[in-house]
Short mmCIF file of C-alpha atoms in Angstrom, two decimals:
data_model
loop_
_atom_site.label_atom_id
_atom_site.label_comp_id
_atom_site.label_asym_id
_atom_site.label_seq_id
_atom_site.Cartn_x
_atom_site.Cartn_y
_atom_site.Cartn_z
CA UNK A 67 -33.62 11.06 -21.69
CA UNK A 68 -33.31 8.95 -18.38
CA UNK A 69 -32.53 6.53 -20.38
CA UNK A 70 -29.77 7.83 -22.14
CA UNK A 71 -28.54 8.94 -18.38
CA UNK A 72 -28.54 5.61 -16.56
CA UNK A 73 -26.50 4.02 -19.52
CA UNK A 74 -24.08 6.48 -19.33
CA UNK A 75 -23.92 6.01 -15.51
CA UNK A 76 -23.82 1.94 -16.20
CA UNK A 77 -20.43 2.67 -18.55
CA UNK A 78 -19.10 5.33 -16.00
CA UNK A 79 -19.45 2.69 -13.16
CA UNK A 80 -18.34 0.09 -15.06
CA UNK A 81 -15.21 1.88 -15.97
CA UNK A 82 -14.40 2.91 -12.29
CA UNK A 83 -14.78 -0.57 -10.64
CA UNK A 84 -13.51 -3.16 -13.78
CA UNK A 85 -11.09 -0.99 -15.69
CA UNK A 86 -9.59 1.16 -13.02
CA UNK A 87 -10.19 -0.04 -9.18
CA UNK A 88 -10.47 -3.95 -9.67
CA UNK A 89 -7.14 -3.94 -12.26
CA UNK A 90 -5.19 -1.82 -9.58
CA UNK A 91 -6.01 -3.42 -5.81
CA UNK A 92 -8.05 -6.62 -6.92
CA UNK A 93 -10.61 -6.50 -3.73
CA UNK A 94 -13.87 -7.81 -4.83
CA UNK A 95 -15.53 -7.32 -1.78
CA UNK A 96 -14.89 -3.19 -2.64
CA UNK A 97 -16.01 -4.20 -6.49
CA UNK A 98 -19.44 -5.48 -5.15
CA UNK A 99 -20.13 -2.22 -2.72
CA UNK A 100 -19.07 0.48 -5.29
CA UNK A 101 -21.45 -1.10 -8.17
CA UNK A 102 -24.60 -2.06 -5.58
CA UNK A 103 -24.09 1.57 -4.03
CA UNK A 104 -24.26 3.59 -7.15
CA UNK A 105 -27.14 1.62 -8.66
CA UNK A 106 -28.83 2.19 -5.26
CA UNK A 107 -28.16 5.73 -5.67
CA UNK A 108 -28.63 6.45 -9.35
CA UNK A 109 -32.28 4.80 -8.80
CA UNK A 110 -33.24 6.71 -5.94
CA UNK A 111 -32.31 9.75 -7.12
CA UNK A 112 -33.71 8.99 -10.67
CA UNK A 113 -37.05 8.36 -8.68
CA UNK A 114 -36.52 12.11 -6.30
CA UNK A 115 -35.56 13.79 -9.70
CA UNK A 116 -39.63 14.93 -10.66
CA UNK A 117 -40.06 16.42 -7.04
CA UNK A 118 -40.03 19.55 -6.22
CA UNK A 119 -37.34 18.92 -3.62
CA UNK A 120 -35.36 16.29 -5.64
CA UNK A 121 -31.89 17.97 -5.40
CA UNK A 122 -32.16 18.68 -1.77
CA UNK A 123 -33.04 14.76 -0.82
CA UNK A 124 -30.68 13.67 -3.24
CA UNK A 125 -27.60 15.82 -1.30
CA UNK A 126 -28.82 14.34 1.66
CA UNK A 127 -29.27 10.75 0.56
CA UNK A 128 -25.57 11.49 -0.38
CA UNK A 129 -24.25 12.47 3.22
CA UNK A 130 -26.62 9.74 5.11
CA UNK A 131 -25.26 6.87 3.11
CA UNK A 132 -21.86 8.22 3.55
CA UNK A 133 -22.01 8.19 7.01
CA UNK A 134 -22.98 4.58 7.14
CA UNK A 135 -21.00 3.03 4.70
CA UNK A 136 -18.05 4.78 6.48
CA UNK A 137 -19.14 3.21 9.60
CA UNK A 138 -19.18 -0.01 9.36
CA UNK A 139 -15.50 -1.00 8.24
CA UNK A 140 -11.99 0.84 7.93
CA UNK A 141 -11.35 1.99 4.35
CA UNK A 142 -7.78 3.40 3.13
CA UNK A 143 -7.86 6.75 1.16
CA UNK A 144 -7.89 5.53 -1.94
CA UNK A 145 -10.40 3.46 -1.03
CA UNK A 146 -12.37 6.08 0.16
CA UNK A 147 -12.30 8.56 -2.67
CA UNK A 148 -13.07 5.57 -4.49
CA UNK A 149 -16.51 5.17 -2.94
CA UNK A 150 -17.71 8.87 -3.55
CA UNK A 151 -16.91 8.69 -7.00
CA UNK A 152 -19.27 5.99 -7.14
CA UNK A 153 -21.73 7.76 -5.55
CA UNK A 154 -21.33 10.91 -6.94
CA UNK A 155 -21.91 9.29 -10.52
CA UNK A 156 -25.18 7.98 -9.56
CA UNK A 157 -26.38 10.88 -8.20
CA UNK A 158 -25.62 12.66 -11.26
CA UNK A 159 -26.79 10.47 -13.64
CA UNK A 160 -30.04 10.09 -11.29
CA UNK A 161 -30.99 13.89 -10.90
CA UNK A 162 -30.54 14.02 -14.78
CA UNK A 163 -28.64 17.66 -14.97
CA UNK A 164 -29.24 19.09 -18.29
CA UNK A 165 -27.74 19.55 -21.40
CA UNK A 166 -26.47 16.05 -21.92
CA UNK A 167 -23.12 16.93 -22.83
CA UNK A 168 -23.01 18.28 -18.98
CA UNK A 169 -23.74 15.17 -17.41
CA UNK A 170 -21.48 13.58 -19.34
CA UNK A 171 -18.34 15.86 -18.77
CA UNK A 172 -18.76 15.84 -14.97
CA UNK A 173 -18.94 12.15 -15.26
CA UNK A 174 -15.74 12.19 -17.50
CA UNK A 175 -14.08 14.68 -15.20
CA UNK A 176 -14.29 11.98 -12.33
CA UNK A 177 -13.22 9.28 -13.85
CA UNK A 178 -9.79 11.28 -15.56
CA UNK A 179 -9.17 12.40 -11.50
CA UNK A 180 -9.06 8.86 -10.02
CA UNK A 181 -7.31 7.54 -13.33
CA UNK A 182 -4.41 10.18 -12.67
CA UNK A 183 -4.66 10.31 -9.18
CA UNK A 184 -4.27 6.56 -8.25
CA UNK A 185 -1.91 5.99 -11.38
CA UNK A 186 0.93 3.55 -10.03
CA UNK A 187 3.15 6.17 -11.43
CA UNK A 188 2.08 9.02 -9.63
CA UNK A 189 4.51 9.25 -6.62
CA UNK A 190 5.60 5.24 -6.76
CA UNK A 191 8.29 6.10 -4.11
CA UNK A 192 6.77 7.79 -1.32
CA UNK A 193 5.19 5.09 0.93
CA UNK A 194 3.68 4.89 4.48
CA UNK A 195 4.63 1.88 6.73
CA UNK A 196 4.19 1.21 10.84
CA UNK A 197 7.82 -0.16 12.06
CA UNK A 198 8.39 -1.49 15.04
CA UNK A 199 11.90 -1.29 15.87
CA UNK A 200 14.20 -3.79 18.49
CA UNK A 201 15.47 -0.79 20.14
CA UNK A 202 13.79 1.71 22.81
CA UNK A 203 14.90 5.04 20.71
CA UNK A 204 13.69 8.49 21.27
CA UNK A 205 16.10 10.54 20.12
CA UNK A 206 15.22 12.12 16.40
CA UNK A 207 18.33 11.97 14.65
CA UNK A 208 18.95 8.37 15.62
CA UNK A 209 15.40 7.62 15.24
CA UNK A 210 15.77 8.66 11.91
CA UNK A 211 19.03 7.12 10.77
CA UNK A 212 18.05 3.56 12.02
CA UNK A 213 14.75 4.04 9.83
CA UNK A 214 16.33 4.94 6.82
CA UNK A 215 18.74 1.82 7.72
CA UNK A 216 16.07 -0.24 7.95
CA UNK A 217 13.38 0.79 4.79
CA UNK A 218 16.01 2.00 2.55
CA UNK A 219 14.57 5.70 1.82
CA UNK A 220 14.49 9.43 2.83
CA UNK A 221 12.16 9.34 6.19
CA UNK A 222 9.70 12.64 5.72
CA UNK A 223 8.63 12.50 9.01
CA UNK A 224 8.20 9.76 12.16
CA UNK A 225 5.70 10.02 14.52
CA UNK A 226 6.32 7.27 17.66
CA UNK A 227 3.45 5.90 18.85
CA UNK A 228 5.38 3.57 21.73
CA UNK A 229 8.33 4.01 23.14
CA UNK A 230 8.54 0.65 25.29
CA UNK A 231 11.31 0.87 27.57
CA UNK A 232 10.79 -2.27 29.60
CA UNK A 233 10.85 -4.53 26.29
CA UNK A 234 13.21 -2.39 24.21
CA UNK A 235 10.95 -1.76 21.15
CA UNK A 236 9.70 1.38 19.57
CA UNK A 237 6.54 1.43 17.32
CA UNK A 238 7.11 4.09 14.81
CA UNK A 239 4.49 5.44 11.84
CA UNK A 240 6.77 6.34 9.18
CA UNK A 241 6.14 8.46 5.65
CA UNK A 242 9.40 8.56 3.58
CA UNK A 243 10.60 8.45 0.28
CA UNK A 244 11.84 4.82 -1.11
CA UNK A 245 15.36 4.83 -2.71
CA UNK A 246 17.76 1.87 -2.60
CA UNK A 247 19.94 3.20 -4.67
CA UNK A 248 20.53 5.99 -2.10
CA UNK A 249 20.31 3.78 0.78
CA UNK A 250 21.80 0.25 0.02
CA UNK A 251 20.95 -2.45 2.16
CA UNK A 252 23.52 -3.69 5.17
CA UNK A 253 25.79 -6.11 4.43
CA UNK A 254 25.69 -8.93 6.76
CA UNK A 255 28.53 -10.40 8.15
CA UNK A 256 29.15 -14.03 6.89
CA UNK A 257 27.85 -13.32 3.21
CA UNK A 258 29.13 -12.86 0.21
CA UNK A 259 29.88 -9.37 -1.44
CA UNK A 260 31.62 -8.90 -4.58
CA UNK A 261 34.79 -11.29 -4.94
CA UNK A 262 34.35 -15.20 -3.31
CA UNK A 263 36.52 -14.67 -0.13
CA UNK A 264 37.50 -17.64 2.69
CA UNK A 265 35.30 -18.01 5.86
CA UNK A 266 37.07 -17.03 8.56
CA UNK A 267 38.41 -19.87 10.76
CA UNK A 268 36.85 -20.40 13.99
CA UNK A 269 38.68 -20.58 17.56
CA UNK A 270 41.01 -24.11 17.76
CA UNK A 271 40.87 -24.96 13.82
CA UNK A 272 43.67 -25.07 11.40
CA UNK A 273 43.39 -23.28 7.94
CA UNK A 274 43.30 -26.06 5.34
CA UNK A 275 46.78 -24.49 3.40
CA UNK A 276 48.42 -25.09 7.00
CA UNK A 277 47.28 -28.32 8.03
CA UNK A 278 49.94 -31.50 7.46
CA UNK A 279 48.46 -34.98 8.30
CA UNK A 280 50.46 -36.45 11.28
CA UNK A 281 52.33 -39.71 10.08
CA UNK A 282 49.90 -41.96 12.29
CA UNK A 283 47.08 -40.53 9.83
CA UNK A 284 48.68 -41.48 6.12
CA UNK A 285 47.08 -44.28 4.50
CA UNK A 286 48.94 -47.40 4.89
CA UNK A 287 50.75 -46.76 8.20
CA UNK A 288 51.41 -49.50 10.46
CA UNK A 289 51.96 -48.69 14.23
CA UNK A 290 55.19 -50.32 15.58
CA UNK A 291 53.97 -53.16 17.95
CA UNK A 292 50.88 -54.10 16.26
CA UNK A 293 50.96 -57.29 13.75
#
């Protein structure tokens, strides 16, 4: 039977890191961790399972190497929910919960969350960015207008986390909503929109449909007094 469990935790793994996490944010590094942990895991508590105390050592094998791994370098959410699904499908598959067809659902039932959850179609606008604006601003509703200027979305909320009045700058956290159809981007002066139109003429130049050549500047002419 333990066996039968540490295959199925070998597919479930598998699944998670190659088919799901690797195909979606491509860190190998993250690949590498998730498959050493959960071996790690699923062996330890495979060994734990015949004690008396093997569920209570295998809970706390769960929190200890959480609180390492989450240590040593910054993770992002995803990342994160990433790495106890790993771990909670060794530990599963390790303590060998019985009938079968339990083991196996809970391990289905984790990998159908993260495949839903981190689907690139769940929520594909809502986004969170750190912007540091050119302009000291701490008013909200101008806070938020220049934002939604500058990503091109529905801010949901701005937190400033450095208002620099000496250097003019703000450094904003922002969560919004992205929408360019909503919010177009700013033309810029100079460019091109729509129909070709003439470049306006600068300060002590002549339009081209205005300008007549002097007769000193035809081709051909000869200034009186010079042979």
């Amino acid at each position: 039977m333990n066996l039968i469990f540490i295959l199925a935790d070998l597919a479930a793994i598998s699944i998670l890191t190659f088919a799901l996490y690797l195909r979606r944010h491509r860190r190998r590094d993250l690949v590498v961790s998730y498959l050493g942990m959960n071996v790690g895991v699923l062996a330890v508590a495979t060994a734990l399972s015949g004690s008396a105390a093997g569920l209570g050592l295998g809970l706390g094998l769960f929190g200890v190497l959480s609180i390492i791994r989450l240590r040593s370098t910054e993770l992002a959410q995803h990342e994160v929910a990433y790495y106890f699904s790993a771990l909670a499908l060794g530990l599963i598959a390790g303590l060998g919960i019985e009938p079968l067809w339990l083991t196996v659902s809970l391990m289905a039932l984790i990998l159908l969350v993260m495949f839903v959850g981190d689907h690139p179609k769940v929520l594909p606008a809502h986004r969170h960015q750190t912007v540091i604006l050119d302009r000291a601003i701490a008013e909200d509703g101008e806070l938020y207008a220049r934002l939604e200027e500058v990503l091109h979305g529905k801010v949901h909320s701005a937190t400033i986390q450095q208002l620099d009045l000496v250097n003019d700058k703000t450094i904003v956290d922002v969560r919004y909503a992205y929408s360019p159809a909503v919010y177009p981007a700013p033309s810029v002066p100079g460019t091109l929109t729509g129909d070709t139109t003439t470049a306006p003429a600068t300060a002590g130049t002549i339009p081209a449909a205005e300008y007549i050549p002097s007769p000193e500047q035809l081709p051909g002419h000869v200034q009186a007094g010079v042979r």
